[in-house]
PDB file of C-alpha atoms and ligand atoms in Angstrom:
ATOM      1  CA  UNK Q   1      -0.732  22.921 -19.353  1.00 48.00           C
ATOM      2  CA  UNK Q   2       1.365  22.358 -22.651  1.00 55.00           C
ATOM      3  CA  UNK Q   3       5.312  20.930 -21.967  1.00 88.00           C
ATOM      4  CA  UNK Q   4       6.835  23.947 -22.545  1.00 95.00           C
ATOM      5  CA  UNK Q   5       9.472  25.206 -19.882  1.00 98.00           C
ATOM      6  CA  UNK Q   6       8.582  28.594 -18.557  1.00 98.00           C
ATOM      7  CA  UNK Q   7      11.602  30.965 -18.816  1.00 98.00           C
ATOM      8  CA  UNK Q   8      11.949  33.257 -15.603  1.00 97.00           C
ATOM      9  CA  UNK Q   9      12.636  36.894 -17.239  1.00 97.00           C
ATOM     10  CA  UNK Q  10      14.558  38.261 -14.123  1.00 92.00           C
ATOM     11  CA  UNK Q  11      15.680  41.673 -15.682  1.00 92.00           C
ATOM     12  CA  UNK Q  12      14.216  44.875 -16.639  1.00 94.00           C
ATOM     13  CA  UNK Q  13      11.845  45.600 -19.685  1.00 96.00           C
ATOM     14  CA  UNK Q  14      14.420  46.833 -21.681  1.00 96.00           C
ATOM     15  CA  UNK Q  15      16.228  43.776 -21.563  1.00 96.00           C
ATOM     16  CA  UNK Q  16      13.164  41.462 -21.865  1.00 97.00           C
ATOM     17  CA  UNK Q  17      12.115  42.566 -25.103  1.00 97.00           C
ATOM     18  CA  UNK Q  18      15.509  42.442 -26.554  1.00 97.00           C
ATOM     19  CA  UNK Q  19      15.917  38.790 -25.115  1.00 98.00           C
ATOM     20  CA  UNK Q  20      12.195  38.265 -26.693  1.00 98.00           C
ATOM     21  CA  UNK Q  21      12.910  39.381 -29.885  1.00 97.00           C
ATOM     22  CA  UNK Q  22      15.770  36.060 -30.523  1.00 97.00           C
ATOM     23  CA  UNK Q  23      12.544  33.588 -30.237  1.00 98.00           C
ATOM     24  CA  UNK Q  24      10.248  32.678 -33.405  1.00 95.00           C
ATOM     25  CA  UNK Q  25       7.914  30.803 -31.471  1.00 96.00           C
ATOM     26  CA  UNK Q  26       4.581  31.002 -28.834  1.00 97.00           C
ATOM     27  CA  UNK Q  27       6.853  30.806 -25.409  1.00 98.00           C
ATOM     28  CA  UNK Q  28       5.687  30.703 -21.482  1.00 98.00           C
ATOM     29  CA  UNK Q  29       7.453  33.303 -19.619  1.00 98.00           C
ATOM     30  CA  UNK Q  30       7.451  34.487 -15.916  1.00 98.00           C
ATOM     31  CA  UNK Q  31       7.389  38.075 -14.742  1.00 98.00           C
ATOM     32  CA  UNK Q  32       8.384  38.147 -11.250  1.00 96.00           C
ATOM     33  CA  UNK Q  33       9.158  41.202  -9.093  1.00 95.00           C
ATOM     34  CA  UNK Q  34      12.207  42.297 -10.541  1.00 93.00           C
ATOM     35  CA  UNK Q  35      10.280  43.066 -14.507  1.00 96.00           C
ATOM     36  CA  UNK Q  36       6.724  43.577 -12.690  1.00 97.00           C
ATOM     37  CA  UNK Q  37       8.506  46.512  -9.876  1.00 96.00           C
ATOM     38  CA  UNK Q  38      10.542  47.492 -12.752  1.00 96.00           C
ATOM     39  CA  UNK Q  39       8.188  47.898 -15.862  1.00 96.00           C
ATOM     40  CA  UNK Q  40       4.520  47.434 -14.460  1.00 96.00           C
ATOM     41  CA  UNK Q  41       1.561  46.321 -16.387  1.00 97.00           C
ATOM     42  CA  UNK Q  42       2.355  47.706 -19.283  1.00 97.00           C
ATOM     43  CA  UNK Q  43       4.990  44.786 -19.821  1.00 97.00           C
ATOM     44  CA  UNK Q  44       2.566  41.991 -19.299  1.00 98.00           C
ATOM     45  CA  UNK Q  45       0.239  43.705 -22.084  1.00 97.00           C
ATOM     46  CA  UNK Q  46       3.132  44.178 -24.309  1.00 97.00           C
ATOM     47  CA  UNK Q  47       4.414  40.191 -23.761  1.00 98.00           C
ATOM     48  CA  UNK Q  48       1.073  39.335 -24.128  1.00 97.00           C
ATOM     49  CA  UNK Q  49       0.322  41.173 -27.470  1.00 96.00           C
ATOM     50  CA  UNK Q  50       3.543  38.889 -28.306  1.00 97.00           C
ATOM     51  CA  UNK Q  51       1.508  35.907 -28.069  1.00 97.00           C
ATOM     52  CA  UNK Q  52       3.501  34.518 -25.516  1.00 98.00           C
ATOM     53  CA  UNK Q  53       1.712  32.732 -22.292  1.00 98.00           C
ATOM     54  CA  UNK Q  54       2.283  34.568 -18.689  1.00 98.00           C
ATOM     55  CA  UNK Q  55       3.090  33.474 -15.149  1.00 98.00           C
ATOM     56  CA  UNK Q  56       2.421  36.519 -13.374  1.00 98.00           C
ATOM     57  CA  UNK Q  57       4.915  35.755  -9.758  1.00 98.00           C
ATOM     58  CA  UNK Q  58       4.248  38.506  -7.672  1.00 98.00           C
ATOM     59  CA  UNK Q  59       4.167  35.794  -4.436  1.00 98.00           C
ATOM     60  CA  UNK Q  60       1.560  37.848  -2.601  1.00 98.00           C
ATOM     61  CA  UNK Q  61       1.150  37.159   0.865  1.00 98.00           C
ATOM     62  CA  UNK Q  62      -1.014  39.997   2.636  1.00 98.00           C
ATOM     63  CA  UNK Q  63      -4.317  40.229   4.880  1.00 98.00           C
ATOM     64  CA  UNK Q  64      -6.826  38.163   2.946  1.00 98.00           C
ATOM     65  CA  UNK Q  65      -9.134  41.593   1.675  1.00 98.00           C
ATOM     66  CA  UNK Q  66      -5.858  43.181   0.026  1.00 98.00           C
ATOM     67  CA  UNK Q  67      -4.635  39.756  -1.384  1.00 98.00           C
ATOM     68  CA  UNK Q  68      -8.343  39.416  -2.583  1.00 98.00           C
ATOM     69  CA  UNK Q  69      -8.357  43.023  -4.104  1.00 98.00           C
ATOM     70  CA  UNK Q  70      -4.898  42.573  -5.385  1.00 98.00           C
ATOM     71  CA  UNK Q  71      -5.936  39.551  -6.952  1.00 98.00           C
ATOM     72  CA  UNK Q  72      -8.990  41.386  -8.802  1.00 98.00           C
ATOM     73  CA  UNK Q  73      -6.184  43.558 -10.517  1.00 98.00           C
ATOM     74  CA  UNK Q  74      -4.479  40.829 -11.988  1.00 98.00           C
ATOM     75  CA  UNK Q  75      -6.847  38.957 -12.939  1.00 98.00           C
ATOM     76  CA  UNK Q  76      -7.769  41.616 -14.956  1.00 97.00           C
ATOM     77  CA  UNK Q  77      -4.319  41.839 -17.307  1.00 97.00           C
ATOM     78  CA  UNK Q  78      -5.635  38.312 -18.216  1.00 96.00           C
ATOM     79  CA  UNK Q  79      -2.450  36.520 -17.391  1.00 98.00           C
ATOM     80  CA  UNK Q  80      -2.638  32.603 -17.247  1.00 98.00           C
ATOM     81  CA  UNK Q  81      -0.828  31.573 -13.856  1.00 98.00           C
ATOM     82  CA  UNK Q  82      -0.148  33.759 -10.661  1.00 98.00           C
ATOM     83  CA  UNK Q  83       0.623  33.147  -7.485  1.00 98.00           C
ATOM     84  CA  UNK Q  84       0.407  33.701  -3.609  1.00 98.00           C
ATOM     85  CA  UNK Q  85       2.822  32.412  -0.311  1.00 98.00           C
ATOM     86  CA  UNK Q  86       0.908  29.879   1.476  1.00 98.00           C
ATOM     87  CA  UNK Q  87       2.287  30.846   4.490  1.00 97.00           C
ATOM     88  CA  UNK Q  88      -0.529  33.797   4.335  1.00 98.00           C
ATOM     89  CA  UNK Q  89      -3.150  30.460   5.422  1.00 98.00           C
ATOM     90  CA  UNK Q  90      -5.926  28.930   4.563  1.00 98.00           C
ATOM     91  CA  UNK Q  91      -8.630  32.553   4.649  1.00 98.00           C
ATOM     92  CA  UNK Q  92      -6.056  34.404   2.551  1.00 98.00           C
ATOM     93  CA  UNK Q  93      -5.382  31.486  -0.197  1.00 98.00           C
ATOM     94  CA  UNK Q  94      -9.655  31.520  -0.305  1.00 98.00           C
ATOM     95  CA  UNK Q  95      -9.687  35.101  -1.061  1.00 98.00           C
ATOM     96  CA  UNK Q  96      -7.082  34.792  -3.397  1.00 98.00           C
ATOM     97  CA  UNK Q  97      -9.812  32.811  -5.423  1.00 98.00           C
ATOM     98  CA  UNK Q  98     -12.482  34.890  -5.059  1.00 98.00           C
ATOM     99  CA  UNK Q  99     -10.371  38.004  -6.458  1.00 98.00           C
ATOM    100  CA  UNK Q 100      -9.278  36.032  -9.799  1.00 98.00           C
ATOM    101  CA  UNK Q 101     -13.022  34.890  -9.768  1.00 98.00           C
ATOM    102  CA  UNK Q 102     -14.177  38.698  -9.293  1.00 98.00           C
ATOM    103  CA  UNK Q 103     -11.584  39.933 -11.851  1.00 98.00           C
ATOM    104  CA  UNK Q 104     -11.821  37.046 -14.258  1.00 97.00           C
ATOM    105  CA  UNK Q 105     -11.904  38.061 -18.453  1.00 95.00           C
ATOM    106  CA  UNK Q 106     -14.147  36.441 -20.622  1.00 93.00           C
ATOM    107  CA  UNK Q 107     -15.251  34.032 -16.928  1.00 92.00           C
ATOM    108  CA  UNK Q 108     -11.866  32.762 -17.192  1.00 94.00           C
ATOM    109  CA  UNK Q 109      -9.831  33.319 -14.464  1.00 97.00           C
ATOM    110  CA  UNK Q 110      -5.765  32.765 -14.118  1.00 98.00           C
ATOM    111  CA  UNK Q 111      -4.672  29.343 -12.602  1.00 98.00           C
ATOM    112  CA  UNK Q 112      -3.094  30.489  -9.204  1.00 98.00           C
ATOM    113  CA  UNK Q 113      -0.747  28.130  -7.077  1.00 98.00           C
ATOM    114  CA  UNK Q 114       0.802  28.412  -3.937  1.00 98.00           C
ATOM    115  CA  UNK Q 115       4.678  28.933  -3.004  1.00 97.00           C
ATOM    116  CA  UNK Q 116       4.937  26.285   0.286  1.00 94.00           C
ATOM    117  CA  UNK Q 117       8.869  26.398   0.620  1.00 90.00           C
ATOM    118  CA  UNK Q 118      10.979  27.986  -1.606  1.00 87.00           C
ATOM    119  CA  UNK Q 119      13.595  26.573  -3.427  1.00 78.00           C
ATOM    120  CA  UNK Q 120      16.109  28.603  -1.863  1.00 81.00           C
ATOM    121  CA  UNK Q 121      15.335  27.282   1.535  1.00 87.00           C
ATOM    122  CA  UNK Q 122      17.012  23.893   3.305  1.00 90.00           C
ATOM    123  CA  UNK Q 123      15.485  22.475   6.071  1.00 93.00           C
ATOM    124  CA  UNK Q 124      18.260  24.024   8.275  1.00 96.00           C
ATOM    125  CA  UNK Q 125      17.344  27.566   7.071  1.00 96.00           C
ATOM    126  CA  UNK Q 126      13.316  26.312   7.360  1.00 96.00           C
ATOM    127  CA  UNK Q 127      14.011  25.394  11.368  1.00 97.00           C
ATOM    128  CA  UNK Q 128      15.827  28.209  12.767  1.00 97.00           C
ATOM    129  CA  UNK Q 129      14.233  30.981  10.261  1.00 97.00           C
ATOM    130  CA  UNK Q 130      11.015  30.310  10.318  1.00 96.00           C
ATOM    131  CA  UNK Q 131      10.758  27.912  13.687  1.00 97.00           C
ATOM    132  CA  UNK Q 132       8.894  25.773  11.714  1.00 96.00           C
ATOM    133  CA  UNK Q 133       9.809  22.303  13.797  1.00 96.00           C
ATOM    134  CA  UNK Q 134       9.132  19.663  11.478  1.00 97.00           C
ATOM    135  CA  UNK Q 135      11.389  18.306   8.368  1.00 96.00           C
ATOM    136  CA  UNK Q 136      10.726  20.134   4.924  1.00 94.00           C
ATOM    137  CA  UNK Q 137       8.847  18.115   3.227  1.00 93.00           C
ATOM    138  CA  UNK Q 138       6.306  17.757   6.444  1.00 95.00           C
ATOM    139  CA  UNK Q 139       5.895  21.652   6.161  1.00 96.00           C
ATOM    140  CA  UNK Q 140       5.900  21.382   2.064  1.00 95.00           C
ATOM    141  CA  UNK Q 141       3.255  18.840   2.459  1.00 97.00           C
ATOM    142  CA  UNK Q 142       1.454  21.018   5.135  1.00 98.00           C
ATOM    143  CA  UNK Q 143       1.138  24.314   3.227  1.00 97.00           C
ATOM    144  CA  UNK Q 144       0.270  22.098  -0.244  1.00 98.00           C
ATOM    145  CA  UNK Q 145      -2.596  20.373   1.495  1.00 98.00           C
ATOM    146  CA  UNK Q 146      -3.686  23.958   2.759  1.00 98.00           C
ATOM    147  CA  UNK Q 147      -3.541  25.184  -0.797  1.00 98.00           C
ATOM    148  CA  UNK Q 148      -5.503  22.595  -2.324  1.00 98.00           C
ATOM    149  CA  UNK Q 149      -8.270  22.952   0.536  1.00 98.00           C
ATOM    150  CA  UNK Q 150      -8.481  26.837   0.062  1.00 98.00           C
ATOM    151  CA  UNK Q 151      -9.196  25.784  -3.771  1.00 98.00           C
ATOM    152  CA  UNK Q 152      -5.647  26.572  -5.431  1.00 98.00           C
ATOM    153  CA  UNK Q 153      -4.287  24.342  -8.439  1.00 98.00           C
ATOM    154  CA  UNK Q 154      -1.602  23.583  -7.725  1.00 98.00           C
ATOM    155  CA  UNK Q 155       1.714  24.771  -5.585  1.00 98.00           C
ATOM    156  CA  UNK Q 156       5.188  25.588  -6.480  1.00 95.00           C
ATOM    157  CA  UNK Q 157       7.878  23.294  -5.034  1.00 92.00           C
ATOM    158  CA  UNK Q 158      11.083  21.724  -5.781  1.00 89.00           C
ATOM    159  CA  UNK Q 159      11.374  18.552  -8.395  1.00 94.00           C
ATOM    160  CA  UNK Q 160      12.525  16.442  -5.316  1.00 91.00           C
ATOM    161  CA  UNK Q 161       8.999  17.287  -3.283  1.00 91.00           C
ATOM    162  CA  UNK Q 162       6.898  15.885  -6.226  1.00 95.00           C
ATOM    163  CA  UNK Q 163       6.699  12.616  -5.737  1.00 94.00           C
ATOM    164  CA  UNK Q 164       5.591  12.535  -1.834  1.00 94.00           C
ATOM    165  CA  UNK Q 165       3.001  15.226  -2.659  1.00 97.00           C
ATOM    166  CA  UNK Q 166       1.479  13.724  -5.656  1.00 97.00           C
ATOM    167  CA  UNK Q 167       1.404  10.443  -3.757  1.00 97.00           C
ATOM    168  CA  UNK Q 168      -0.731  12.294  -0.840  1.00 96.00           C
ATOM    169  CA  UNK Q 169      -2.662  15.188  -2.599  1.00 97.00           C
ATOM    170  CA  UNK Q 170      -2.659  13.064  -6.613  1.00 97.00           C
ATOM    171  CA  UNK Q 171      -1.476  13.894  -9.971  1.00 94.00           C
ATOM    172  CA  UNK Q 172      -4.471  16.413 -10.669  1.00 93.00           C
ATOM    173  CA  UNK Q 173      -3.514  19.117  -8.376  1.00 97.00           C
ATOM    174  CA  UNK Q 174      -0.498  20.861 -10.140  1.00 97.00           C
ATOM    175  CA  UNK Q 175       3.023  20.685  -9.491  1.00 97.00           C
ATOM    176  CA  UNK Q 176       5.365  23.384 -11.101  1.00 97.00           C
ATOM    177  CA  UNK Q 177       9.218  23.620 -10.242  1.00 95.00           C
ATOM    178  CA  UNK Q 178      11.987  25.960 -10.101  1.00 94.00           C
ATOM    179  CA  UNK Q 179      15.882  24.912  -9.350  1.00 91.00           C
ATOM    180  CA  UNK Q 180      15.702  23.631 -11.978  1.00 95.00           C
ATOM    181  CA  UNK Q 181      19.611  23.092 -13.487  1.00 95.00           C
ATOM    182  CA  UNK Q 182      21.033  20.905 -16.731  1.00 93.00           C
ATOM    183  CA  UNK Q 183      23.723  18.973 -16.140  1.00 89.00           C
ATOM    184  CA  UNK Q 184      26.678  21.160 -15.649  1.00 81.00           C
ATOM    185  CA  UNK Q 185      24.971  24.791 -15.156  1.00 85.00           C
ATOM    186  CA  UNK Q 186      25.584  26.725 -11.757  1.00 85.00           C
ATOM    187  CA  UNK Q 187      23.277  25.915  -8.995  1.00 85.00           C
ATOM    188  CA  UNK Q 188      23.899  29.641  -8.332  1.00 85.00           C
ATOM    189  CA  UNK Q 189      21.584  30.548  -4.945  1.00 82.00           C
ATOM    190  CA  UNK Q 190      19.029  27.665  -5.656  1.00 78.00           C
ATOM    191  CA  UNK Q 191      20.011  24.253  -3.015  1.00 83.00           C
ATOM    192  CA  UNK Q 192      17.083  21.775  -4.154  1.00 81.00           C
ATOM    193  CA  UNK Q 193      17.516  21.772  -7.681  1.00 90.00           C
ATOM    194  CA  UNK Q 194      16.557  19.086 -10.340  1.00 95.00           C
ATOM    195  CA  UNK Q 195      18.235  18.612 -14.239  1.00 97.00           C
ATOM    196  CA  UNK Q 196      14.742  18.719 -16.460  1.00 97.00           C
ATOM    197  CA  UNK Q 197      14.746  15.602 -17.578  1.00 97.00           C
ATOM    198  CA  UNK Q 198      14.622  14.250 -13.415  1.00 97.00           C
ATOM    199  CA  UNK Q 199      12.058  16.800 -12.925  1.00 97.00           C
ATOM    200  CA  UNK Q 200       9.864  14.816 -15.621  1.00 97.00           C
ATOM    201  CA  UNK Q 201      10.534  11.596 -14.375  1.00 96.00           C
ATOM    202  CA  UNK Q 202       9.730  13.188 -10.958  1.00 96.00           C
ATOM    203  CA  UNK Q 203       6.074  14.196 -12.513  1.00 96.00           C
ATOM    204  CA  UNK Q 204       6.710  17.550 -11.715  1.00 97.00           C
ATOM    205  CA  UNK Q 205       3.708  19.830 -14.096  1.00 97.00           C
ATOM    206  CA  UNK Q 206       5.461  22.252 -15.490  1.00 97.00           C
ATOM    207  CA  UNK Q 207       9.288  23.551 -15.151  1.00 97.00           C
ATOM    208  CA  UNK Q 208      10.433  27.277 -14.084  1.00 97.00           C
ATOM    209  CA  UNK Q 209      14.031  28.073 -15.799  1.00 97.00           C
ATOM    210  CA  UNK Q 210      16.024  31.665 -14.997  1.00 96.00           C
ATOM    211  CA  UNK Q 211      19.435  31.854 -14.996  1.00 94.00           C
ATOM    212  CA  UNK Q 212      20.532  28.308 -17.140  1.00 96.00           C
ATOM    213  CA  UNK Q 213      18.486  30.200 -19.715  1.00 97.00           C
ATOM    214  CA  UNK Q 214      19.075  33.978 -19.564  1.00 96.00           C
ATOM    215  CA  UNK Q 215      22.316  33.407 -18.546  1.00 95.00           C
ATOM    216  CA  UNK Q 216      23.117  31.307 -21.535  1.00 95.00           C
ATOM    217  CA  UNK Q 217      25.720  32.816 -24.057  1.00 96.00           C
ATOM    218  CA  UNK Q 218      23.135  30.952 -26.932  1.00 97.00           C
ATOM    219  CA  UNK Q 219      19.771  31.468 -24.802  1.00 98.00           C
ATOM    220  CA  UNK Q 220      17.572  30.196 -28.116  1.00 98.00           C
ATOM    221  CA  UNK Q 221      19.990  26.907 -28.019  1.00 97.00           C
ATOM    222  CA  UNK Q 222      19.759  26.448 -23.913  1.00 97.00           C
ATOM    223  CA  UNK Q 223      16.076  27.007 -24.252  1.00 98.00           C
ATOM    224  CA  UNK Q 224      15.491  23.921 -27.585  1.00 97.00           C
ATOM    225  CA  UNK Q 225      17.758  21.776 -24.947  1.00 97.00           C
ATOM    226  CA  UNK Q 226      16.038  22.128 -21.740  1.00 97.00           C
ATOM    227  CA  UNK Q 227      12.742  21.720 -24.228  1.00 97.00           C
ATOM    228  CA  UNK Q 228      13.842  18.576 -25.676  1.00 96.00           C
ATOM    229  CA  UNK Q 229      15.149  17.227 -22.437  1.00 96.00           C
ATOM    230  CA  UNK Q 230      11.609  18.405 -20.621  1.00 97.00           C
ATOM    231  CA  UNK Q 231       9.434  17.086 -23.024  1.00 93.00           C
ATOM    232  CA  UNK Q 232      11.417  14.063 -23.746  1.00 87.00           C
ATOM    233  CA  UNK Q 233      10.962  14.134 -27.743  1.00 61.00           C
ATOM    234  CA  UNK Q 234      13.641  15.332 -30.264  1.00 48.00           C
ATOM    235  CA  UNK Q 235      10.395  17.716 -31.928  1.00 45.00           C
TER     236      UNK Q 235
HETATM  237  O1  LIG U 301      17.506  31.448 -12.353  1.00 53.91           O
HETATM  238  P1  LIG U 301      16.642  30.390 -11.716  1.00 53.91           P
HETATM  239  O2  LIG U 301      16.341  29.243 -12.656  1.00 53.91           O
HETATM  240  O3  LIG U 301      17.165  29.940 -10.373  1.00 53.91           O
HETATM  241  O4  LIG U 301      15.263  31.145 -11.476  1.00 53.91           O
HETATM  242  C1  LIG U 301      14.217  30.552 -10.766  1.00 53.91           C
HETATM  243  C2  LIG U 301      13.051  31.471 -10.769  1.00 53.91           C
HETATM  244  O5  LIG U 301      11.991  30.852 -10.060  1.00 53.91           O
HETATM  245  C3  LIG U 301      13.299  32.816 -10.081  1.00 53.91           C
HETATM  246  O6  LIG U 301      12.575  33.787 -10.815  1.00 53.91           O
HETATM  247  C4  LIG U 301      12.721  32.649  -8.699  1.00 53.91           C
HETATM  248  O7  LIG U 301      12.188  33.855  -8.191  1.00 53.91           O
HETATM  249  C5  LIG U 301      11.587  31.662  -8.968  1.00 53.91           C
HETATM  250  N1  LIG U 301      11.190  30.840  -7.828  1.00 53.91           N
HETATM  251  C6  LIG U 301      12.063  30.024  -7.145  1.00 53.91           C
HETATM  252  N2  LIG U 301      11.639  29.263  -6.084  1.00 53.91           N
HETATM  253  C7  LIG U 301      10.363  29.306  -5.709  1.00 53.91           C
HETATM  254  C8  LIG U 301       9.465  30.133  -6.398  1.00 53.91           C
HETATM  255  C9  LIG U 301       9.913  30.881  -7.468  1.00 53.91           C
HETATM  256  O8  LIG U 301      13.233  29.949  -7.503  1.00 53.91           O
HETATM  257  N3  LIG U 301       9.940  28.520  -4.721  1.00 53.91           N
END
């Protein structure tokens, strides 16, 4: 996966391709619920006629034959990364795999990884929530080793988790974080968060920006930063 930060589009179409339309370059964007609900398929074509790269985060978490079926569908808009809650288990995660396989284009299929905790949650919120009785990296740790097992690539977690899971699961299985915050930005609703240069140093695979982006009054200039910072050159 190249070092380039994905940028969470959390609006509606409208709004996405007039955001769009400030960048010269080849980007990697996310199209979560709020675009996908909002603007459907037609979107992804249109970003990806745009050149740009697509993580396609629709979370799914379902009996294993609709997550399978659902999974045929998009791996038919050719997107490059989805993903699924690993909460769904071990059966659902492998049909997850077979319905990218089923759907792939060209016999390549999207990269899918698994959410295990999301950023949002602290372990406080994890225990009484979900029962869940352990800490949260034990259940982070739990649900990653599940994903890897059911043949995933990687998980979603926060920059703080990488370290522990790379040191039990290794650095080939991929690692990609949201919360992620410069210096300075609102945390906003995210509690694990990570600046993008800790998140490298962390080893985390890939970095998921919304709101320090979007919600930038110079998104272009926010976006070169975060870059910079991520990929540790000046380039
Ligand atoms: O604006 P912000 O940088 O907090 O956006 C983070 C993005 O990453 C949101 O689109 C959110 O849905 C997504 N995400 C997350 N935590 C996860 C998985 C996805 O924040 N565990």
């Amino acid at each position: 996966m190249e070092k380039l930060p994905i940028i969470a589009l959390d609006f509606t179409g409208e709004e996405t391709k007039t955001f769009l339309k400030q960048f010269d370059e080849q980007l990697f964007v996310k199209v979560g619920m709020e675009l996908f609900y909002e603007s459907g398929p037609s979107i992804v074509k249109e970003i990806k006629m745009m050149g740009h790269k697509i993580f396609l985060d629709l979370k799914l978490h379902d009996i294993p034959t609709t997550v399978q079926k659902a999974m045929t569908q998009l791996a038919a808009l050719d997107v490059d990364l989805v993903n699924v809650h690993a909460a769904g288990g071990l059966n659902m995660m492998k049909a997850a795999v077979k319905g990218l396989d089923e759907g792939a284009v060209n016999g390549k299929r999207p990269e899918i990884i698994a959410v295990t905790q999301l950023t949002s949650t602290s372990e406080n919120q994890m225990q009484n929530d979900q029962q869940i009785h352990s800490t949260l990296i034990q259940s982070v740790l739990h649900y990653a080793s599940l994903a890897k097992q059911a043949g995933l690539d990687g998980v979603v977690c926060a920059a703080t988790d990488c370290r522990h899971l790379i040191g039990e699961l290794g650095s080939d299985f991929k690692y990609i974080t949201p919360g992620i915050r410069p210096n300075g930005t609102d945390t906003n609703d995210q509690v694990r968060t990570a600046t993008p240069a800790e998140a490298a140093q962390l080893g985390a695979s890939a970095i998921v920006v919304g709101r320090a982006i979007t919600g930038s009054e110079d998104p272009v200039k926010s976006y070169q930063q975060i870059k910079t910072e991520w990929s540790g050159t000046d380039e």
